CSV table of C-alpha atoms in Angstrom, one decimal:
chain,number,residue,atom,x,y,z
A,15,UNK,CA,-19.8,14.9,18.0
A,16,UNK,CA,-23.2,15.3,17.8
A,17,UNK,CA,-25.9,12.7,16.6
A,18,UNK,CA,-26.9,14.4,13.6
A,19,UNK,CA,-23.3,14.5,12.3
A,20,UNK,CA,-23.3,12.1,9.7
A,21,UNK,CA,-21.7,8.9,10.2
A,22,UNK,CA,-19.2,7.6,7.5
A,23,UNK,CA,-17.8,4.0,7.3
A,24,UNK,CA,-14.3,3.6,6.0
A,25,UNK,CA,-13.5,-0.2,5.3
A,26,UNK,CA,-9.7,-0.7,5.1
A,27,UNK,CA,-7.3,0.9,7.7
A,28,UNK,CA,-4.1,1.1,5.5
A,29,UNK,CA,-2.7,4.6,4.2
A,30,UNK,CA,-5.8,5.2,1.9
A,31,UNK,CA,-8.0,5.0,4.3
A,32,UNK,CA,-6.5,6.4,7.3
A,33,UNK,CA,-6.2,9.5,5.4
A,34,UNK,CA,-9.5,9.5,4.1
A,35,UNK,CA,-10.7,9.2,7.7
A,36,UNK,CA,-8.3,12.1,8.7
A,37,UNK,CA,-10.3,14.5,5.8
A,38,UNK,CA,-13.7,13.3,7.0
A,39,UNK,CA,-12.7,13.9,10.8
A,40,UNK,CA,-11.2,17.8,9.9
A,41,UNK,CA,-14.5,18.3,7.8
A,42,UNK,CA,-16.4,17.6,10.3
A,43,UNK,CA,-17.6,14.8,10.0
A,44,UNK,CA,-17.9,11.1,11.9
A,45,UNK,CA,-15.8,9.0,10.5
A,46,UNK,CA,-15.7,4.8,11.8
A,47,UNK,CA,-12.5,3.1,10.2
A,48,UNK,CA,-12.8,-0.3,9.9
A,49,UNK,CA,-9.7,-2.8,9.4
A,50,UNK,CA,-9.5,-6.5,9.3
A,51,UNK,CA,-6.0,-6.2,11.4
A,52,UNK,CA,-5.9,-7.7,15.2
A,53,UNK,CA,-3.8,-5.5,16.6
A,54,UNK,CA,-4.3,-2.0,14.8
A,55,UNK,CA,-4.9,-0.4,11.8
A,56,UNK,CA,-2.3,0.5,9.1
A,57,UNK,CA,-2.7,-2.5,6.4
A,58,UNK,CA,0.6,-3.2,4.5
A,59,UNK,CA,2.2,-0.6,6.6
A,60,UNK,CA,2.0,-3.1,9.8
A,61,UNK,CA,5.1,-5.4,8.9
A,62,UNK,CA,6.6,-5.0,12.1
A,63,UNK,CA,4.0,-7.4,13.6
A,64,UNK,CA,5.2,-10.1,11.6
A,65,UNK,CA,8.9,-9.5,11.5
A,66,UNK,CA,10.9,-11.7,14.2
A,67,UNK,CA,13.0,-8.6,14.6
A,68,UNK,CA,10.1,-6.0,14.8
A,69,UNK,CA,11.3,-4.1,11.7
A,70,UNK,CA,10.0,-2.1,8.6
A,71,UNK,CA,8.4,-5.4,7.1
A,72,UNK,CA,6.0,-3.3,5.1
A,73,UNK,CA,6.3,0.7,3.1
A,74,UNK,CA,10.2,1.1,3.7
A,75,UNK,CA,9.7,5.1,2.8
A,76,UNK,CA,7.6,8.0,2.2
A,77,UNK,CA,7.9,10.5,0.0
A,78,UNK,CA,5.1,13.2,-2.4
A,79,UNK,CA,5.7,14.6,-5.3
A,80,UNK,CA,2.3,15.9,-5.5
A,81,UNK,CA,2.2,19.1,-3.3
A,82,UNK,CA,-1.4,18.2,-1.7
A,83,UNK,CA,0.3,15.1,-0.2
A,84,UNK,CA,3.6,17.1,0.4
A,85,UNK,CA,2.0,19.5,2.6
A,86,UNK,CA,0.2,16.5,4.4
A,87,UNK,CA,3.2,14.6,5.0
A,88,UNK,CA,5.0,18.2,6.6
A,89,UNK,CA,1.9,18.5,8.6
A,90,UNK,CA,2.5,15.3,9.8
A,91,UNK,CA,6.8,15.7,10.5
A,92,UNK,CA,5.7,19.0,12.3
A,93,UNK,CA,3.1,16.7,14.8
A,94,UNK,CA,6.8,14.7,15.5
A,95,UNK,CA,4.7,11.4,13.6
A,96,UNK,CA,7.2,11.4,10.2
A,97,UNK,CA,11.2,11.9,10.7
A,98,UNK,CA,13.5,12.4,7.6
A,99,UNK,CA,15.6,9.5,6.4
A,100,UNK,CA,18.9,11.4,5.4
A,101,UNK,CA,21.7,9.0,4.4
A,102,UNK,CA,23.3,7.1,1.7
A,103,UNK,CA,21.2,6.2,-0.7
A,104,UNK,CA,22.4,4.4,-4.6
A,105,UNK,CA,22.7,1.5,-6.9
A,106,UNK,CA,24.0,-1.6,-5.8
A,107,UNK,CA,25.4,-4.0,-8.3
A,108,UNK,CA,24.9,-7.8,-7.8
A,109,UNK,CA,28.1,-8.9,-9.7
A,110,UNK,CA,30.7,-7.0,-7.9
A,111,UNK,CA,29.6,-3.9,-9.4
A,112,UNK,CA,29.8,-2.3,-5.8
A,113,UNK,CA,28.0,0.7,-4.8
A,114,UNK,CA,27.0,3.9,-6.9
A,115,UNK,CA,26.0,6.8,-4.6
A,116,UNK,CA,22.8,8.7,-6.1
A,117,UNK,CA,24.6,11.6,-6.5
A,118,UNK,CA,26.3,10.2,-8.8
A,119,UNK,CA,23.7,8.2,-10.8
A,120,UNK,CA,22.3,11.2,-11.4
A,121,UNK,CA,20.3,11.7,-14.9
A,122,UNK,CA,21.6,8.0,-15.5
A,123,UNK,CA,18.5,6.8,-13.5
A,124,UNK,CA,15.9,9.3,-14.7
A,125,UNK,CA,14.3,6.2,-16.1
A,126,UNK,CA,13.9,2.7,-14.1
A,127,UNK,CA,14.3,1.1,-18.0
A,128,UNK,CA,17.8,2.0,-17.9
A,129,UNK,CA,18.9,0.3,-14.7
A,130,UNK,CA,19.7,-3.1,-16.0
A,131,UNK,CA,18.5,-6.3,-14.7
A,132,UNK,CA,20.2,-9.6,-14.1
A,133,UNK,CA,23.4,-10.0,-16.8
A,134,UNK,CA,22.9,-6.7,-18.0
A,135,UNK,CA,19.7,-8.0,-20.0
A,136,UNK,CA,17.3,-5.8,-22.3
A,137,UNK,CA,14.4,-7.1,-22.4
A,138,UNK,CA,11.3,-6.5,-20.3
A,139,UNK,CA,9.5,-9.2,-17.9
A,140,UNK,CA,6.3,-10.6,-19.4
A,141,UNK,CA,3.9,-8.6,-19.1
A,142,UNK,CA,5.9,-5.3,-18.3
A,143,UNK,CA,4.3,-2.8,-20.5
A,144,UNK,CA,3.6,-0.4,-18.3
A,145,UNK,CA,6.2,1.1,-15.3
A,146,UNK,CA,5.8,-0.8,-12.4
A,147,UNK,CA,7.1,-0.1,-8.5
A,148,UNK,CA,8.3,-3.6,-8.7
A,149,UNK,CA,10.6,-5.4,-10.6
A,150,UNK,CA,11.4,-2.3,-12.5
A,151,UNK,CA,14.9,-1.9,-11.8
A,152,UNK,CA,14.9,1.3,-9.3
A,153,UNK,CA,12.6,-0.3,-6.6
A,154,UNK,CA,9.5,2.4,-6.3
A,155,UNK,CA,11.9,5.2,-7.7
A,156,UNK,CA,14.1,4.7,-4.8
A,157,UNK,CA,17.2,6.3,-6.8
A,158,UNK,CA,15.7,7.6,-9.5
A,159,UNK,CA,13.8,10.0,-7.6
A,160,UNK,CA,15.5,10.8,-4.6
A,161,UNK,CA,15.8,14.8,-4.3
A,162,UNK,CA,16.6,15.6,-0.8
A,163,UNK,CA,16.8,19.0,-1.8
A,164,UNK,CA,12.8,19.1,-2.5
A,165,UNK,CA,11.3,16.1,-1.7
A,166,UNK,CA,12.7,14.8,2.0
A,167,UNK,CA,12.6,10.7,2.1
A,168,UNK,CA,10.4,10.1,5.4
A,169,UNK,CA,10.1,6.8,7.8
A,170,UNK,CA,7.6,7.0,10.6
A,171,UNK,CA,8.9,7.4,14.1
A,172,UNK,CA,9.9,4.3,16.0
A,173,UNK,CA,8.9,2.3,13.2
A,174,UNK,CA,6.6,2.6,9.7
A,175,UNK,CA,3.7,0.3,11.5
A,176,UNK,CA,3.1,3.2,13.8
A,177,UNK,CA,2.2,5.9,11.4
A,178,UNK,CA,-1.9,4.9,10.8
A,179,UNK,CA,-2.5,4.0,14.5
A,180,UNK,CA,-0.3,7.6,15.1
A,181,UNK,CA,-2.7,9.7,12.8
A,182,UNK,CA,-6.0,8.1,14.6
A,183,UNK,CA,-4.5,9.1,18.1
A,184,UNK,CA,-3.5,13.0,16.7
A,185,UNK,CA,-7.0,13.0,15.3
A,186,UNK,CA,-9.1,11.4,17.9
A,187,UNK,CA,-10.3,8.9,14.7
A,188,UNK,CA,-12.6,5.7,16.2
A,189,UNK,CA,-11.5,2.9,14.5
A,190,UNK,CA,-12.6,-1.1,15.1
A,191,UNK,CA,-10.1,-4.0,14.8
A,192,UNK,CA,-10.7,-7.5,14.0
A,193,UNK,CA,-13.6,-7.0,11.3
A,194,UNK,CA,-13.5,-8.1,7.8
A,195,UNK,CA,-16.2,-6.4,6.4
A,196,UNK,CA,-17.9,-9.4,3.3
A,197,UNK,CA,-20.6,-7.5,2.1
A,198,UNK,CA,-22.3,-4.0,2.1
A,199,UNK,CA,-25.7,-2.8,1.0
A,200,UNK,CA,-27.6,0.4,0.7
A,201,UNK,CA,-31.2,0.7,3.1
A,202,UNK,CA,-34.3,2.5,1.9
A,203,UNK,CA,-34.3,5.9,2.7
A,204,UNK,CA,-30.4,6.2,1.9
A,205,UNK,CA,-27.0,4.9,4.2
A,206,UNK,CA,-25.4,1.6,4.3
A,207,UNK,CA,-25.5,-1.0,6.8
A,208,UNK,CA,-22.0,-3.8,6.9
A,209,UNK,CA,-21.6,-6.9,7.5
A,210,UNK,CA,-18.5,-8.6,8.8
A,211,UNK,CA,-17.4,-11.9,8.7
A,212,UNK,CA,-19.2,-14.8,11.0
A,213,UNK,CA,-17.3,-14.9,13.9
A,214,UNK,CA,-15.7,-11.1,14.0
A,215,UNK,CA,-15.6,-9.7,17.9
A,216,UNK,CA,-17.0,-6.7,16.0
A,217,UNK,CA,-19.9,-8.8,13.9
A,218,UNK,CA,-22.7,-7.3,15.7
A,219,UNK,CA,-21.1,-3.7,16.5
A,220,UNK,CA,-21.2,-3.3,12.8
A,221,UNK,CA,-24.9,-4.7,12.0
A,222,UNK,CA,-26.9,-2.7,14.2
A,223,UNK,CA,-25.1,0.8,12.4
A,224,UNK,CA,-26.7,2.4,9.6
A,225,UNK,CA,-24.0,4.3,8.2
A,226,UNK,CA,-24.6,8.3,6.0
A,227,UNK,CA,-21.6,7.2,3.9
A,228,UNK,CA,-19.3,4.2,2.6
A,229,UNK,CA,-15.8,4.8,1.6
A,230,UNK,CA,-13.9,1.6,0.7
A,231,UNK,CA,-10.7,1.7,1.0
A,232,UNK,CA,-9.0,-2.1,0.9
A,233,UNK,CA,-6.2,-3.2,-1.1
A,234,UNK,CA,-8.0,-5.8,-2.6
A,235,UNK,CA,-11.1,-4.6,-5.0
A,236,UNK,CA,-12.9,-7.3,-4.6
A,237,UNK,CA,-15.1,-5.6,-2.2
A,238,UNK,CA,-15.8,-2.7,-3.9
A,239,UNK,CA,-16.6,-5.3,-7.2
A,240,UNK,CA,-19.3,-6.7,-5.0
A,241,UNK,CA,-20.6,-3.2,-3.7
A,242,UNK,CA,-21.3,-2.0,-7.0
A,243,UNK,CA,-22.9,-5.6,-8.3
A,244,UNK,CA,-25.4,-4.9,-6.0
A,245,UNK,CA,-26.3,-1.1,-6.9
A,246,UNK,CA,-26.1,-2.7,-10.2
A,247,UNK,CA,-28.6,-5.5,-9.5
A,248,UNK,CA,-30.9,-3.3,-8.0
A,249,UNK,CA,-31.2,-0.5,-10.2
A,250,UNK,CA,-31.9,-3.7,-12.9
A,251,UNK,CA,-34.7,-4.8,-10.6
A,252,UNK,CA,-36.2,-1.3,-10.0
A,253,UNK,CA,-36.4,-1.1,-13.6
A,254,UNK,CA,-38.0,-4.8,-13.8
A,255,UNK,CA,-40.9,-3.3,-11.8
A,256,UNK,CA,-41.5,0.2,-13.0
A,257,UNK,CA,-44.5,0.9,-15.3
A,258,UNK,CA,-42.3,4.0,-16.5
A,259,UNK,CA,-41.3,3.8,-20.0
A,260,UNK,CA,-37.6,2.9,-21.1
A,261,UNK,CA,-35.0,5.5,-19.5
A,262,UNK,CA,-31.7,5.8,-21.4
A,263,UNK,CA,-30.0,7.6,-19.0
A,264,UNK,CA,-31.0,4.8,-16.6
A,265,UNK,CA,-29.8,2.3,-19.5
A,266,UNK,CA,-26.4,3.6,-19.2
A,267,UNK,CA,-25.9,4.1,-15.6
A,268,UNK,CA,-26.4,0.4,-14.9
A,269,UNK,CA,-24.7,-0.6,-17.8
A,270,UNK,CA,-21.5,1.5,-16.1
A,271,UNK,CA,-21.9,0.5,-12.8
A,272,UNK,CA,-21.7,-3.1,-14.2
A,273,UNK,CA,-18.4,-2.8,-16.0
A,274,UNK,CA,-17.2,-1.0,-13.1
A,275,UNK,CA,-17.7,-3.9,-11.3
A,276,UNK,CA,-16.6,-6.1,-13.7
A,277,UNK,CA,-13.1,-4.1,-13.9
A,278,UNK,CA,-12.5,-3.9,-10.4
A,279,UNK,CA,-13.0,-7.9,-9.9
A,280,UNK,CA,-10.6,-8.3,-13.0
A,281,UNK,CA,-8.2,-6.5,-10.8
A,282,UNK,CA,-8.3,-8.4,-7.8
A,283,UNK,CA,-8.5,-12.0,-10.4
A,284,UNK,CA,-5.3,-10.9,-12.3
A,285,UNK,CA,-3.0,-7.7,-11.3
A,286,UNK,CA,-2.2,-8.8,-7.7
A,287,UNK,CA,2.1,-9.1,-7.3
A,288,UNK,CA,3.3,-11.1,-4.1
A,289,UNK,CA,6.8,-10.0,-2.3
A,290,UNK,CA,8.8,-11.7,0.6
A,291,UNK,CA,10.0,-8.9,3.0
A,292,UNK,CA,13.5,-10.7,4.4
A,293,UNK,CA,15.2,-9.3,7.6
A,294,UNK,CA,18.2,-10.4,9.4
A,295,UNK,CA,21.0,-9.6,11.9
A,296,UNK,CA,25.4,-9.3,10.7
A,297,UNK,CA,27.5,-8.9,13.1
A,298,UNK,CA,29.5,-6.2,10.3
A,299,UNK,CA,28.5,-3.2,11.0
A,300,UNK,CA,31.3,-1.4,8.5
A,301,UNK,CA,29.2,-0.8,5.2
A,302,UNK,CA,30.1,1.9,3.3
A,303,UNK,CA,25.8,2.5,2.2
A,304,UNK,CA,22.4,2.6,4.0
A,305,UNK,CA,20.0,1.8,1.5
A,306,UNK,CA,19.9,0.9,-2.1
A,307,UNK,CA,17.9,-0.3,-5.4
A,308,UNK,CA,19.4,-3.3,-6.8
A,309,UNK,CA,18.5,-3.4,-10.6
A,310,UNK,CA,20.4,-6.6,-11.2
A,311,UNK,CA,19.4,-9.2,-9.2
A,312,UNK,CA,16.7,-11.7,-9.5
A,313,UNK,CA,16.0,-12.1,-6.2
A,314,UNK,CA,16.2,-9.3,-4.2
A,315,UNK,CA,15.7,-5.4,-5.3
A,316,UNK,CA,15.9,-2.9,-2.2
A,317,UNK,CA,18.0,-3.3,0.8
A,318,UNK,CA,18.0,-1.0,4.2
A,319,UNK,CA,20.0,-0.6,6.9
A,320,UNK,CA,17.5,-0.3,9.6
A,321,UNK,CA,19.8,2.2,12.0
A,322,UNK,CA,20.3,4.4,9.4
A,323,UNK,CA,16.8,5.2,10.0
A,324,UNK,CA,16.1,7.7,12.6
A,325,UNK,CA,14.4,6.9,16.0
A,326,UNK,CA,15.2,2.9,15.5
A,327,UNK,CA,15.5,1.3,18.3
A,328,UNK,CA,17.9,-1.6,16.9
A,329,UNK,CA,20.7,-3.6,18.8
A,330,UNK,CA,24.3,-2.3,19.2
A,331,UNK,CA,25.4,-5.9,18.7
A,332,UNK,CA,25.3,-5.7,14.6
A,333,UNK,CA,23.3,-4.7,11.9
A,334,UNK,CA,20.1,-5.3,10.7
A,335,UNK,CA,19.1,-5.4,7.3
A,336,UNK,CA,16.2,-5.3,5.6
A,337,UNK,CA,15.8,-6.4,1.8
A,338,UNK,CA,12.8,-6.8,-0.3
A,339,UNK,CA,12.6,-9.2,-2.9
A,340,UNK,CA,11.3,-8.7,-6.2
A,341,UNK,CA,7.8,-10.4,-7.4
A,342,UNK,CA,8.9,-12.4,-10.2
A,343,UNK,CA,11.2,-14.8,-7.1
A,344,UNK,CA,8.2,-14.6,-4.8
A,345,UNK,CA,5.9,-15.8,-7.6
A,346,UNK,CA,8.9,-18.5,-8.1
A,347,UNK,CA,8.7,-20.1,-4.6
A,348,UNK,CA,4.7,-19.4,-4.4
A,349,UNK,CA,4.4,-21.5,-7.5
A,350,UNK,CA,6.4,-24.3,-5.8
A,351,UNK,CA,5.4,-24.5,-2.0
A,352,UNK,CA,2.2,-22.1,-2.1
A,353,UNK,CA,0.9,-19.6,0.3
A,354,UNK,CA,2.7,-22.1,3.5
A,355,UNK,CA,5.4,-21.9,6.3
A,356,UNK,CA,7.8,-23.9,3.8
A,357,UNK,CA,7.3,-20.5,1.6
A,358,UNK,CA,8.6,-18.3,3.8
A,359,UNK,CA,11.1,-20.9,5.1
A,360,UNK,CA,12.9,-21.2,1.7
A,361,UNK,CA,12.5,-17.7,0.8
A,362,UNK,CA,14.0,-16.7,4.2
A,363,UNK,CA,17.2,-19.4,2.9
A,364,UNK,CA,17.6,-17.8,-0.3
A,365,UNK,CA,17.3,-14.0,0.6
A,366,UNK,CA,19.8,-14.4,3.1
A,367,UNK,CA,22.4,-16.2,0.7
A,368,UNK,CA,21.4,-13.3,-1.8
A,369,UNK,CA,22.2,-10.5,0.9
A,370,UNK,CA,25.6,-12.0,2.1
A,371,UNK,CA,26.6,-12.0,-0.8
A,372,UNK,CA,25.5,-8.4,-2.1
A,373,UNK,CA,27.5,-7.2,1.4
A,374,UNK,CA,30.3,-9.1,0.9
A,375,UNK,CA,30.8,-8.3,-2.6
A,376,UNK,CA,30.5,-4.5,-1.6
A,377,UNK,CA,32.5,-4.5,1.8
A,378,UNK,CA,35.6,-7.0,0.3
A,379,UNK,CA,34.8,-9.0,3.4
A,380,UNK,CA,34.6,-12.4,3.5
A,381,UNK,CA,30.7,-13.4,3.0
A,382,UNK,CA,28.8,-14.1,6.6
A,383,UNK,CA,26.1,-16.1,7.4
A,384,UNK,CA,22.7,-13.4,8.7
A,385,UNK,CA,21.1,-14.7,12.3
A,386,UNK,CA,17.6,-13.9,13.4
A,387,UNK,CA,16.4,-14.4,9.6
A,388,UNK,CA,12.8,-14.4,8.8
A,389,UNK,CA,11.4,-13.6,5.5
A,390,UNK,CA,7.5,-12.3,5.8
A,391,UNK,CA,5.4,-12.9,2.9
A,392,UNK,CA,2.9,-10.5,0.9
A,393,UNK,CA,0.3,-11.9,-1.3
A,394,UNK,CA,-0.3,-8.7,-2.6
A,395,UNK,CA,2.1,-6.6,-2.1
A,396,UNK,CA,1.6,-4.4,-5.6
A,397,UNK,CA,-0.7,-4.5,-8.5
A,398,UNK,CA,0.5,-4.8,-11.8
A,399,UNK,CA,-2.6,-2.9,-13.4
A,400,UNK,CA,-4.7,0.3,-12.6
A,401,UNK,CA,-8.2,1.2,-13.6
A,402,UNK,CA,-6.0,4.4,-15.2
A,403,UNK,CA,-8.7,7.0,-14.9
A,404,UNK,CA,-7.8,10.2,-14.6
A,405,UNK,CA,-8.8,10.9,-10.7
A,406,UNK,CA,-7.3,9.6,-7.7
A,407,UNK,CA,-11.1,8.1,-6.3
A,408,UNK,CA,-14.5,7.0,-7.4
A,409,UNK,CA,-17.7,8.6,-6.2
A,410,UNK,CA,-21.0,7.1,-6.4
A,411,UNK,CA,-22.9,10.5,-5.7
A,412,UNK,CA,-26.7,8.7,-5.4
A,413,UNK,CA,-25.4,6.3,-3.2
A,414,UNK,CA,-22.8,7.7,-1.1
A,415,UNK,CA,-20.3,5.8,-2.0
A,416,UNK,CA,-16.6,6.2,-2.6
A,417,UNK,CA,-14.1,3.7,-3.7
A,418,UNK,CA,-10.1,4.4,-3.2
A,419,UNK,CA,-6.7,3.0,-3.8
A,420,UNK,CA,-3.8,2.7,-5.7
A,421,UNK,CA,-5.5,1.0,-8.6
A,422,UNK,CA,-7.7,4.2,-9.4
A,423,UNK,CA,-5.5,6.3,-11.3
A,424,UNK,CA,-3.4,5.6,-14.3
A,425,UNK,CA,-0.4,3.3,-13.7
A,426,UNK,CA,2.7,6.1,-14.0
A,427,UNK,CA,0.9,9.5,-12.7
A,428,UNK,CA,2.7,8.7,-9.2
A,429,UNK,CA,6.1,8.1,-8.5
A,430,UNK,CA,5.1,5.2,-5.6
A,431,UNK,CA,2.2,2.9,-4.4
A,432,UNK,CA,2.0,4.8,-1.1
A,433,UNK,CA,1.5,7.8,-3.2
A,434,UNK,CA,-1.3,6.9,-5.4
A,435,UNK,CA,-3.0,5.4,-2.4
A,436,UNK,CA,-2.2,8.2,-0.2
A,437,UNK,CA,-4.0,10.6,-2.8
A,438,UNK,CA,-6.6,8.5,-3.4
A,439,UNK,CA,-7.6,8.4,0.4
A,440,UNK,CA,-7.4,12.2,0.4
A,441,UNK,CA,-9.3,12.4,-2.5
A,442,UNK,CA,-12.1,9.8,-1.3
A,443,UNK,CA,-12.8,12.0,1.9
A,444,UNK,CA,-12.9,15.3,0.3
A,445,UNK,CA,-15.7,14.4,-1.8
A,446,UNK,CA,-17.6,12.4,0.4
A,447,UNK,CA,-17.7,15.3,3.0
A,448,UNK,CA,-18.5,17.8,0.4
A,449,UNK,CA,-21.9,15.2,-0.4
A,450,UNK,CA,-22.9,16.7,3.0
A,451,UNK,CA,-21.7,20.3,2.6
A,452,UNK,CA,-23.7,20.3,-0.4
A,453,UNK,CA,-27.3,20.0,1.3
């Protein structure tokens, strides 16, 4: 590209990002992604690096229900990056309850409320007044929302942790590792300049780059909370020094951008929901399912069989499985051993006694001890609250700046996470290149 083609920074490599990158880059535009991961970029996508199997330790699925993400994600499938996941898919009862194919769930799961929990109990968990992908009985609308008929269920080729690093390659997308991006601030004359955290290989690379554009991507607001502070602080000490008389319209703008930032700090402070993602290895391979929701049980509430997926690479010597707990057990065992090894070390214990047990209740078999079990922990896996605006991203015209993520729009307009955040992303980029378009 050429050196008048605006640069744009885009601070968080995970889904939201990498397509907000992807927009920016077919708009013509010069688009940097920056991500705090070591090895590549893809956020809570990259689970495989953690997993002592190498499996789908992150997003176990794709899907869009919104046709702007729909015709992205068929884009994608035709460019061989997204395969279908085509198998069968239910309920799966915790108490001997067995396995209920989605076909014939049906209407019964149009809503996650009526997939009981634990006992069969009716009341909500604290707190649960809005739907939630977690802990909500149908695990991101696994079941409830599975219409292969209209919406395919997708899984990256070779594995989910390759899908962002994928997209950069197709689009020819630079992108810098290893740089936790702590603050940003706006230079005279308009742009942005970054600065990473003391001791990032990529602390100076950032520093000496004056970026056109800022899009902020990261799962965790806390970022953008500061970013806007500071607009805040210095539109408040413009004002200080002006001889110009009192400006309403001023009055209110800063007054915004404060309780933007106030909101999006709240966010980060108090809607953050951990996870353990739990894999292991039976020597069964005879299971009459390939993945389900499983609205009873305390402890864990989705389980895959990772062959069923297409272009795994797994072991003919078993099964592995992969199961993802819910957030009120992971909060259970953060409260008691914190963010440590012992963490993961018990939750590891108790997901695989929780998963023999669902198997061996469903196969009739006697109940079999997993090997290879490792349980990877998420601090934030989902977020219980949203800023529930009505658009998928922020834009900060004056300033260049946009802000996405799944905590943008309102808590139920998507069916998953991946989805909000996807949209978002798409969103973000869109209007940021059309800021340039516009001149």
């Amino acid at each position: 590209m050429s050196a008048t083609t605006p640069r744009v920074a885009v601070v968080g490599g995970g889904i939201a990002g990498t397509f907000a990158s992807l927009v920016l880059r077919n708009r013509g535009l010069n688009p940097l992604l920056i991500d705090q991961g070591k090895k590549a970029v893809g956020g809570r996508l990259r689970g495989a690096d953690r997993s002592i199997l190498g499996v789908d330790a992150g997003a176990q699925f794709f899907r869009a229900s919104d046709p702007r993400l729909g015709h992205v994600l068929q884009m994608l499938e035709g460019a061989g990056l997204l395969k279908r996941w085509e198998g069968k898919f239910g309920l799966l009862g915790s108490r001997g309850g067995g396995f209920l194919p989605s076909s014939i769930v049906g209407s019964a799961a149009s809503s996650p409320r009526n997939m009981g929990r634990q006992g069969g109990e009716e009341e909500m968990l604290a707190g649960e007044e809005t739907f939630h992908a977690t802990d909500c009985g149908d695990f991101c609308g696994f079941v409830s929302h599975h219409r292969p008929d209209s919406i395919p269920t997708y899984v990256a080729s070779s594995n989910n942790s390759d899908l962002c690093p994928n997209i950069c390659r197709m689009a020819g997308i630079e992108s810098v590792m290893d740089a936790r991006v702590m603050k940003a601030e706006t230079v005279d004359g308009g742009g942005w300049t970054l600065e990473a955290e003391n001791g990032s290989i990529n602390y100076d690379l950032l520093r000496n780059e004056v970026f056109d554009a800022l899009v902020l991507t990261t799962h965790d607001p806390s970022l953008a909370s500061k970013t806007v502070f500071s607009i805040a602080q210095a539109e408040a000490q413009a004002k200080a020094v002006s001889s110009t008389p009192s400006d309403s319209v001023a009055d209110t703008v800063q007054a915004r951008l404060g309780n933007l930032a106030k909101d999006l700090q709240s966010l980060r402070d108090n809607s953050r929901q951990p996870l353990f993602t739990w894999s292991g290895r039976f020597s069964s391979s005879c299971m009459p399912f390939d993945a389900a929701s499983v609205p009873g049980s305390h402890t864990v509430q989705f389980l895959a069989r990772e062959s069923s997926k297409p272009d795994r690479n797994c072991s003919t010597d078993g099964e592995v499985w992969t199961a993802m707990s819910t957030s009120a057990f992971a909060n259970e065992i953060i409260k008691r051993h914190g963010k440590t090894r012992k963490a993961s070390e018990e939750a590891s214990n108790m997901l695989s006694e929780e998963v023999a047990t669902l198997l061996a209740s469903t196969t009739g078999e006697a109940k079999e001890t997993p090997v290879d079990a490792s349980a990877v922990r998420w601090a934030s896996a989902f977020t219980s609250k949203t800023l529930a605006l009505k658009e998928d991203s922020i834009i900060l015209h004056p300033w260049r700046l946009a802000i996405g993520g799944e905590f943008i729009r309102e808590m139920d307009a998507y069916e998953t996470p991946f989805e909000a955040a996807a949209l978002s992303g798409l969103e973000a980029g869109d209007r940021v290149a059309a800021l340039f378009q516009e001149r």
